Short mmCIF file of C-alpha atoms in Angstrom, two decimals:
data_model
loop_
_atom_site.label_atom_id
_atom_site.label_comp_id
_atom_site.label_asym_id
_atom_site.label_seq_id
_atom_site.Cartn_x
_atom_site.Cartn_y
_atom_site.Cartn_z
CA UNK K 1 15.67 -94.69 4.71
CA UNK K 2 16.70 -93.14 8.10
CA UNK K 3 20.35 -91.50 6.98
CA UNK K 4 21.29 -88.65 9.35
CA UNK K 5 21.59 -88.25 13.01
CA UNK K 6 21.62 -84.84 14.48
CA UNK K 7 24.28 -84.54 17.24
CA UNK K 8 24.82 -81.09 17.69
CA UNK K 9 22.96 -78.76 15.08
CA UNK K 10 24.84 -75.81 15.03
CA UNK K 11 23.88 -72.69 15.02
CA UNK K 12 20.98 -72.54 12.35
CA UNK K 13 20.72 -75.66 10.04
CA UNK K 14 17.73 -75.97 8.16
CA UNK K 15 15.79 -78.16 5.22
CA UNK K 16 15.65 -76.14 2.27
CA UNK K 17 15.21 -76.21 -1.51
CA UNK K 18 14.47 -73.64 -3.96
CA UNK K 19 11.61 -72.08 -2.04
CA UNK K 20 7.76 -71.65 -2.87
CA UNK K 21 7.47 -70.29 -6.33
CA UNK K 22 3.36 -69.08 -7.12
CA UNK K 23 2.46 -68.67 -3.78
CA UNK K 24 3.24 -65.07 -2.87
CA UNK K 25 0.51 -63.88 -4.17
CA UNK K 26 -1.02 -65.28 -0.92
CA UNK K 27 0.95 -63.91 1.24
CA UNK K 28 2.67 -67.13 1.55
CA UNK K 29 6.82 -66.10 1.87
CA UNK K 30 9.19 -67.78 -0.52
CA UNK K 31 11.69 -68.97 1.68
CA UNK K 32 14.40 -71.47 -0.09
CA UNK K 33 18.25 -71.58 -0.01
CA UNK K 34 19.66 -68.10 0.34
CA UNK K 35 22.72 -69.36 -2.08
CA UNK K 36 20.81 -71.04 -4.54
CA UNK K 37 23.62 -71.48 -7.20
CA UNK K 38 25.34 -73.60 -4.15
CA UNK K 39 22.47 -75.60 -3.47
CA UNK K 40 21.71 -76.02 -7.21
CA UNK K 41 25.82 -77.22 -7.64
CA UNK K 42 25.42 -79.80 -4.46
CA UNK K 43 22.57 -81.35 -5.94
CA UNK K 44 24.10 -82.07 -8.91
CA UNK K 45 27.41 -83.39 -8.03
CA UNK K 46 24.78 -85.92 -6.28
CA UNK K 47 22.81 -86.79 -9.08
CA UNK K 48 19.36 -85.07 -7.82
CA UNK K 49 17.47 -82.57 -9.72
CA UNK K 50 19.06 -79.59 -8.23
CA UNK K 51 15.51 -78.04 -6.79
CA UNK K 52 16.07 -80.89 -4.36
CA UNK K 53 16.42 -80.30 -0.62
CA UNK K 54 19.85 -79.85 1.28
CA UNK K 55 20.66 -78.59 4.70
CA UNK K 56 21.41 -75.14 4.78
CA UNK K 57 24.32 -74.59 6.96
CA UNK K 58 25.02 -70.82 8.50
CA UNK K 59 28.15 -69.71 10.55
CA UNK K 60 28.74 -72.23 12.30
CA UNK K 61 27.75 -75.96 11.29
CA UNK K 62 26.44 -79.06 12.91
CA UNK K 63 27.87 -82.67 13.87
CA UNK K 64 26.06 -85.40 12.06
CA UNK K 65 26.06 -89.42 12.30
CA UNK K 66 25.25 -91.12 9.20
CA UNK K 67 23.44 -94.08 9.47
CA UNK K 68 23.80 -95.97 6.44
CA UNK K 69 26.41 -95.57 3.60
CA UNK K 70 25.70 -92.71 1.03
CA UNK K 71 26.81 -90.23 -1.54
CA UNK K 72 27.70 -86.88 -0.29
CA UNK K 73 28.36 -82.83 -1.62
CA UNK K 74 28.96 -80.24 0.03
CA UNK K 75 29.46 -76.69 -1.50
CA UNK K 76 29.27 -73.05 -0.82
CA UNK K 77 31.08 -71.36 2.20
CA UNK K 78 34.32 -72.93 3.85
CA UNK K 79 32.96 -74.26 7.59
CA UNK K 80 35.47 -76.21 7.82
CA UNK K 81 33.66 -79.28 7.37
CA UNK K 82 35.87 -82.88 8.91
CA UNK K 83 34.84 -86.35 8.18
CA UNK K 84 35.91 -88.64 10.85
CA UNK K 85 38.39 -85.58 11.57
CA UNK K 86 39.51 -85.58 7.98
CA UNK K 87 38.96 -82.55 6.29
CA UNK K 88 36.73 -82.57 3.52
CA UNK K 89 36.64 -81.07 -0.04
CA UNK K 90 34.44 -78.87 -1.06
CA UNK K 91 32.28 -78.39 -4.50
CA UNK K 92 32.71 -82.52 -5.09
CA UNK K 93 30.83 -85.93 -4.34
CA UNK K 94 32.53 -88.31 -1.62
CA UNK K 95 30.88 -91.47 -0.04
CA UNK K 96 30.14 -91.62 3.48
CA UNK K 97 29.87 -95.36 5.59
CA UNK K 98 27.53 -96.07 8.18
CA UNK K 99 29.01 -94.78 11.32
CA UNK K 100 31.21 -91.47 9.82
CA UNK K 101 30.55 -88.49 11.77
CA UNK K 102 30.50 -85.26 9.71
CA UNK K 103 32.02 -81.99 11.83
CA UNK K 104 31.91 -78.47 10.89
CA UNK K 105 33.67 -75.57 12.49
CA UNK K 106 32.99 -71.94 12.69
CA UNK K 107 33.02 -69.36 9.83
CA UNK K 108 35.99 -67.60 9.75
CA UNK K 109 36.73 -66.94 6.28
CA UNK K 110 34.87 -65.71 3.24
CA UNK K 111 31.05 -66.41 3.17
CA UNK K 112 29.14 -68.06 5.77
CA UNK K 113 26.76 -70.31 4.40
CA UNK K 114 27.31 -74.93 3.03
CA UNK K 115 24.73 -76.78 1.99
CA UNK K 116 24.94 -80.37 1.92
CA UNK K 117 23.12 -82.51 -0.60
CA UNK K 118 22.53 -86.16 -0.50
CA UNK K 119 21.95 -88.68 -3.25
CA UNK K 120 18.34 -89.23 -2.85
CA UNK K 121 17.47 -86.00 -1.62
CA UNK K 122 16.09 -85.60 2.03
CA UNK K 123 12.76 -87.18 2.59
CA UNK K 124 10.57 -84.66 4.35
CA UNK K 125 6.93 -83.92 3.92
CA UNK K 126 6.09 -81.09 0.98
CA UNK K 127 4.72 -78.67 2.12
CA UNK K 128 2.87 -75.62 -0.03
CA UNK K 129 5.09 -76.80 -2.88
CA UNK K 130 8.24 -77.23 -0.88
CA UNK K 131 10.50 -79.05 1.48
CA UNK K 132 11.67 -75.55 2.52
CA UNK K 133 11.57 -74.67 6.10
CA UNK K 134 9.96 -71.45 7.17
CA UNK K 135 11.29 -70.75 10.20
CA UNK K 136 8.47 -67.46 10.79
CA UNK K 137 5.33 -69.61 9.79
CA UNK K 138 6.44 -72.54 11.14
CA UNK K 139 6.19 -75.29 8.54
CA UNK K 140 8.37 -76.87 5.91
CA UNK K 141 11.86 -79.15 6.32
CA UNK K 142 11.66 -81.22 10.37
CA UNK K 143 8.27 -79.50 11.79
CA UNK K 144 9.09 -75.90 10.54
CA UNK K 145 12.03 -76.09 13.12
CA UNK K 146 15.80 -75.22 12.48
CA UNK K 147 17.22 -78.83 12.92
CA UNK K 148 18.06 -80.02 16.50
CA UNK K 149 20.04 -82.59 18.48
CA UNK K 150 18.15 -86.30 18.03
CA UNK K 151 16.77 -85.43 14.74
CA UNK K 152 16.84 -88.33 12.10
CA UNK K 153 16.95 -87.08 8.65
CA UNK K 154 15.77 -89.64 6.06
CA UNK K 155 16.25 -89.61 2.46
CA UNK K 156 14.85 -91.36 -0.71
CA UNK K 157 16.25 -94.50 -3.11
CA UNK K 158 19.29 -93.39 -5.72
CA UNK K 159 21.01 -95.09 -8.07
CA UNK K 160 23.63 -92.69 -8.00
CA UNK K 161 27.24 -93.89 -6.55
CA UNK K 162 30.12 -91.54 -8.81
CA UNK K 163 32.18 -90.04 -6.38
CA UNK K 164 35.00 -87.31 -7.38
CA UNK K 165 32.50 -85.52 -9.20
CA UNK K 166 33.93 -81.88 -8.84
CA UNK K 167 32.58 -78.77 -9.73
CA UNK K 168 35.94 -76.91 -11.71
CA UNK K 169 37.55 -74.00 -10.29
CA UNK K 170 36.71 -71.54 -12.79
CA UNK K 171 32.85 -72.27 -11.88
CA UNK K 172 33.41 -71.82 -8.49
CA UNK K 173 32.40 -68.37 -6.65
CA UNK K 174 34.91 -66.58 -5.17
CA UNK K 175 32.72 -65.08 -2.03
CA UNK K 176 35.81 -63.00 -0.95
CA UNK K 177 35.95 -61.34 -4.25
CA UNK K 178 35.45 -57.64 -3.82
CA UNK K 179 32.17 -57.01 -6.61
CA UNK K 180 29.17 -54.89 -6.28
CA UNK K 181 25.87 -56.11 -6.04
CA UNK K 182 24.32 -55.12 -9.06
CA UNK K 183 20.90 -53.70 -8.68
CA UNK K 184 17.89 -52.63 -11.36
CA UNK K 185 16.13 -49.56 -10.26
CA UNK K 186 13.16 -49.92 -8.30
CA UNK K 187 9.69 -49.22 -8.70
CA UNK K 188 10.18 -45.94 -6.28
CA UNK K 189 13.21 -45.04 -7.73
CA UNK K 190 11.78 -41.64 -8.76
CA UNK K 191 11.17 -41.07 -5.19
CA UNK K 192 14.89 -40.24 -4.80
CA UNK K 193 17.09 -37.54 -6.13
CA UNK K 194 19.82 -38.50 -8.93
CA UNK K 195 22.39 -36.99 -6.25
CA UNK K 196 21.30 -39.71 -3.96
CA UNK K 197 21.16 -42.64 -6.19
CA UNK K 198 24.88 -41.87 -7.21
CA UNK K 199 25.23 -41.52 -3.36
CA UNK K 200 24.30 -45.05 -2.81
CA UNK K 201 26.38 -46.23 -5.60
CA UNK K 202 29.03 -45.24 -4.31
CA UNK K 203 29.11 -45.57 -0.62
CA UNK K 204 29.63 -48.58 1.42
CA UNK K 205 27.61 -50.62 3.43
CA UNK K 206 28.32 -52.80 6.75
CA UNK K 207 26.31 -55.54 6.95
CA UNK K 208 24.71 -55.27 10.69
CA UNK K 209 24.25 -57.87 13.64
CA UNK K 210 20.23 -57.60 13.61
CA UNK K 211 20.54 -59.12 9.51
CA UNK K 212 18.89 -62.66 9.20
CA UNK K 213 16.99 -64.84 6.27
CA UNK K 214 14.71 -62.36 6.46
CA UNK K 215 16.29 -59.12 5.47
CA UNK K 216 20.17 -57.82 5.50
CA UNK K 217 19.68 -54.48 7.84
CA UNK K 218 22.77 -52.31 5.91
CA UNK K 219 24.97 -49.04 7.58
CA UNK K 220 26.92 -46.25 5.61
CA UNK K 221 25.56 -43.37 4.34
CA UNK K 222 21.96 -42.20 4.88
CA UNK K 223 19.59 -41.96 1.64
CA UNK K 224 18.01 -39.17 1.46
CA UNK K 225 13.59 -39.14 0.18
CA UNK K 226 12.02 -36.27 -1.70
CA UNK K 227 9.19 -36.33 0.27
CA UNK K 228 9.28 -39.58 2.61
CA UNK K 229 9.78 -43.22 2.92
CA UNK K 230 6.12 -44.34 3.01
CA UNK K 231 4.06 -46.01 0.30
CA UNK K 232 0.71 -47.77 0.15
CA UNK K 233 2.13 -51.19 0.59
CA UNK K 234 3.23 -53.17 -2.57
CA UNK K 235 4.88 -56.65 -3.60
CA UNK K 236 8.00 -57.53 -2.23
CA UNK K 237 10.64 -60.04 -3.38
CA UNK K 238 14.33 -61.00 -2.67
CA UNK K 239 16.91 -58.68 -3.24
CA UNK K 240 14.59 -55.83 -2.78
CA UNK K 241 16.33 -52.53 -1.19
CA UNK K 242 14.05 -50.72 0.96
CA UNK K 243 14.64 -47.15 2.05
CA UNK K 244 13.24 -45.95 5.54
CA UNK K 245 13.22 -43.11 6.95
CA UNK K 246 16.52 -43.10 8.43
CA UNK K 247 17.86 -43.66 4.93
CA UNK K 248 19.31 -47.21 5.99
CA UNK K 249 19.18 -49.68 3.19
CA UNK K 250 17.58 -53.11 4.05
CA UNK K 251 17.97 -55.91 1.36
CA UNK K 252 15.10 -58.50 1.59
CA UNK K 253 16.14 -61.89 1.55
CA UNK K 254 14.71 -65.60 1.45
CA UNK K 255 12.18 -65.25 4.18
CA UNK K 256 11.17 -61.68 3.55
CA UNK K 257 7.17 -61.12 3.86
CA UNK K 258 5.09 -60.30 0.51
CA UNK K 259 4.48 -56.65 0.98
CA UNK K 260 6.06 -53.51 2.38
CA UNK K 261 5.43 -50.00 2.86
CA UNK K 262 9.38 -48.56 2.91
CA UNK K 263 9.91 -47.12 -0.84
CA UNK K 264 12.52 -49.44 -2.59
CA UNK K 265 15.69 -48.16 -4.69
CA UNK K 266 16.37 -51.08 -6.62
CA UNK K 267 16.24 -55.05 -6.41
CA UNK K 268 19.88 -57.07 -6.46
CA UNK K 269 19.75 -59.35 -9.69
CA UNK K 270 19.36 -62.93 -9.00
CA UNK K 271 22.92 -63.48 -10.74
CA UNK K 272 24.09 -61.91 -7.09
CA UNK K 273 22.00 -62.48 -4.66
CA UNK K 274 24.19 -66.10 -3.83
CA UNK K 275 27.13 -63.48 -3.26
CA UNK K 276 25.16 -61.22 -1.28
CA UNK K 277 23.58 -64.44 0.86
CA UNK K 278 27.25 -65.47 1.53
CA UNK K 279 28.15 -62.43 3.35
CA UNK K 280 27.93 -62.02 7.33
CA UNK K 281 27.55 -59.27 9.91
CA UNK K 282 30.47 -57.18 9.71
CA UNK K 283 31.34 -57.74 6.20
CA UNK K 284 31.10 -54.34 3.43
CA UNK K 285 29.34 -54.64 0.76
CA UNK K 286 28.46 -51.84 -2.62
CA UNK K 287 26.08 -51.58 -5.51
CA UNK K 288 26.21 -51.01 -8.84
CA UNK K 289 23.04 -50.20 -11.03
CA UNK K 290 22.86 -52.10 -13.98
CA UNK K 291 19.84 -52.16 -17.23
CA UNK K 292 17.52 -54.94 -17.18
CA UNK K 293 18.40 -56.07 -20.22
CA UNK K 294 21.94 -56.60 -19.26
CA UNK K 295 20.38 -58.21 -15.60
CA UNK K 296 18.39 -60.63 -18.24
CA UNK K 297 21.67 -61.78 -20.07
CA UNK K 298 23.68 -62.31 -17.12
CA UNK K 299 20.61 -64.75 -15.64
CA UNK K 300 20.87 -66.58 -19.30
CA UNK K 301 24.11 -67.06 -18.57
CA UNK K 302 23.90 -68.59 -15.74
CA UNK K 303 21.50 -70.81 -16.78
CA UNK K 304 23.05 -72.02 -19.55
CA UNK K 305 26.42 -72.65 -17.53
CA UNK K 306 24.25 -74.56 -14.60
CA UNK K 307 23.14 -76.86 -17.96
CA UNK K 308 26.30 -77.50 -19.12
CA UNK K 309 27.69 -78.49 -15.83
CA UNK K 310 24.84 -80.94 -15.46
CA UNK K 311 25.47 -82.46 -18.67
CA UNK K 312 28.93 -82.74 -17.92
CA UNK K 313 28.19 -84.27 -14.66
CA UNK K 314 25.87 -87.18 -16.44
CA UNK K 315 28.77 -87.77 -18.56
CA UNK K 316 31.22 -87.91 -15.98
CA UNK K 317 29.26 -90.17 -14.21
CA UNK K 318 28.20 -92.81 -17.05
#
């Protein structure tokens, strides 16, 4: 069913789910939300499995027409999203008619990244395993394109028509909250003095212009190698912190390529990599290394908090 018209599409609005999982080892990037606890949450205040596609809103949103009557979430950053002019909750279902126009504004708060889920899930051809667009290779989401004006967005049958379905406030992130990134060591770790790693816990880091889904390009103080920043080119994954040779940190995010030959300090825990995809050029960020183990719990956590919340919601919604 034809749901969504594309008036303006903002600055970067994509298709994307929870990425390409098995596929990296052919060189095949993972791509997927870079908040994936947001697009998880969206999905189910809408009653869809939560690896289902949203649009993946970043800085500043688009304007869209909806076509028929629906169901409605959207969660992560404030954007200042309007319906018919009326502003809009976030983290909770709400119906939309045929004819509402849904506005967003500009980023000007904490975080800079919504997703919007709809009951039904957006219809788009899967690709590799996913709906996910990949803007670099060109294929996933509307034609491996970020969306643009005139797109029609379809989506599939639901049953599902609770509305008020809120995600509580305790649940909610709080992207302005000042907390490290919490990082294991990497598998070049040994490839920098103790002096430094303490150096890097403890400076800051401005997140720079040139940052994208690809990779967060950091500034602050330079990391120092024993020897140098090269390596015979190994696996890479999100929330990997490359070195260089001007001692620059780079975080690889959603769309980061499969290998690299820049040593790597550590690798942000998934727990915080939502956090660290919420933040925008300009914004200071720090790291803290943590044990695995710990990493492991934290990720359990999660997990078992994203279960109860869907339970609740299937309750709520009976």
């Amino acid at each position: 069913m034809e749901f969504i018209e594309i008036i303006k599409p903002g600055l970067m609005s994509t298709i994307q789910d929870l990425g390409r999982a098995n596929y990296q080892k052919y060189g095949i990037s993972a791509s997927g939300a870079m908040d994936k606890f947001s697009l998880r949450i969206s999905n189910i205040l809408v009653g869809n499995d939560d690896e289902e596609a949203a649009i993946e809103v970043t800085l500043m949103g688009p304007h869209l027409k909806f076509l028929e009557g629906g169901i409605i979430a959207i969660t992560g950053a404030d954007i200042g999203a309007k319906l018919n002019r009326k502003h809009v909750p976030l983290w909770t279902s709400i119906k939309v008619e045929k004819g509402d126009e849904l506005t967003f504004g500009f980023a000007t708060g904490y975080g800079c990244r919504a997703y919007i889920a709809i009951a039904g899930g957006i219809d788009v051809p899967i690709v590799i395993g996913s709906k996910s667009t990949s803007l670099r290779a060109g294929f996933g989401g509307m034609d491996g394109k970020a969306l643009q004006s005139k797109d029609i967005i379809s989506i599939g049958n639901s049953m599902y028509t609770s509305i008020g379905r809120i995600l509580p406030t305790e649940y909610r992130p709080n992207f302005g909250e000042d907390r490290p990134m919490r990082f294991i060591l990497g598998p070049q770790a040994d490839e920098f003095k103790a002096s430094e790693l303490e150096k890097f816990c403890t400076s800051r880091y401005k997140v720079l212009n040139e940052s994208d889904r690809m990779g967060f390009r950091l500034e602050g103080a330079a990391i120092s190698h024993k020897v140098g920043p090269d390596i015979i080119s190994d696996y890479i994954t999100m929330g990997s912190i490359q070195i260089p040779g001007n001692g620059q940190p780079i975080v690889l995010m959603a769309d980061c390529q499969m290998t690299g030959g820049y040593t790597k300090i550590g690798v942000v825990i998934d727990v915080d990599l939502p956090y660290l995809a919420q933040k925008k050029p300009g914004d200071v960020i720090h790291f803290e290394k943590i044990e695995i183990e710990e990493a492991q719990e934290l990720y359990k956590k999660r997990e078992r908090l994203l279960s109860l919340i869907k339970v609740n919601n299937k309750m709520a919604s009976k």
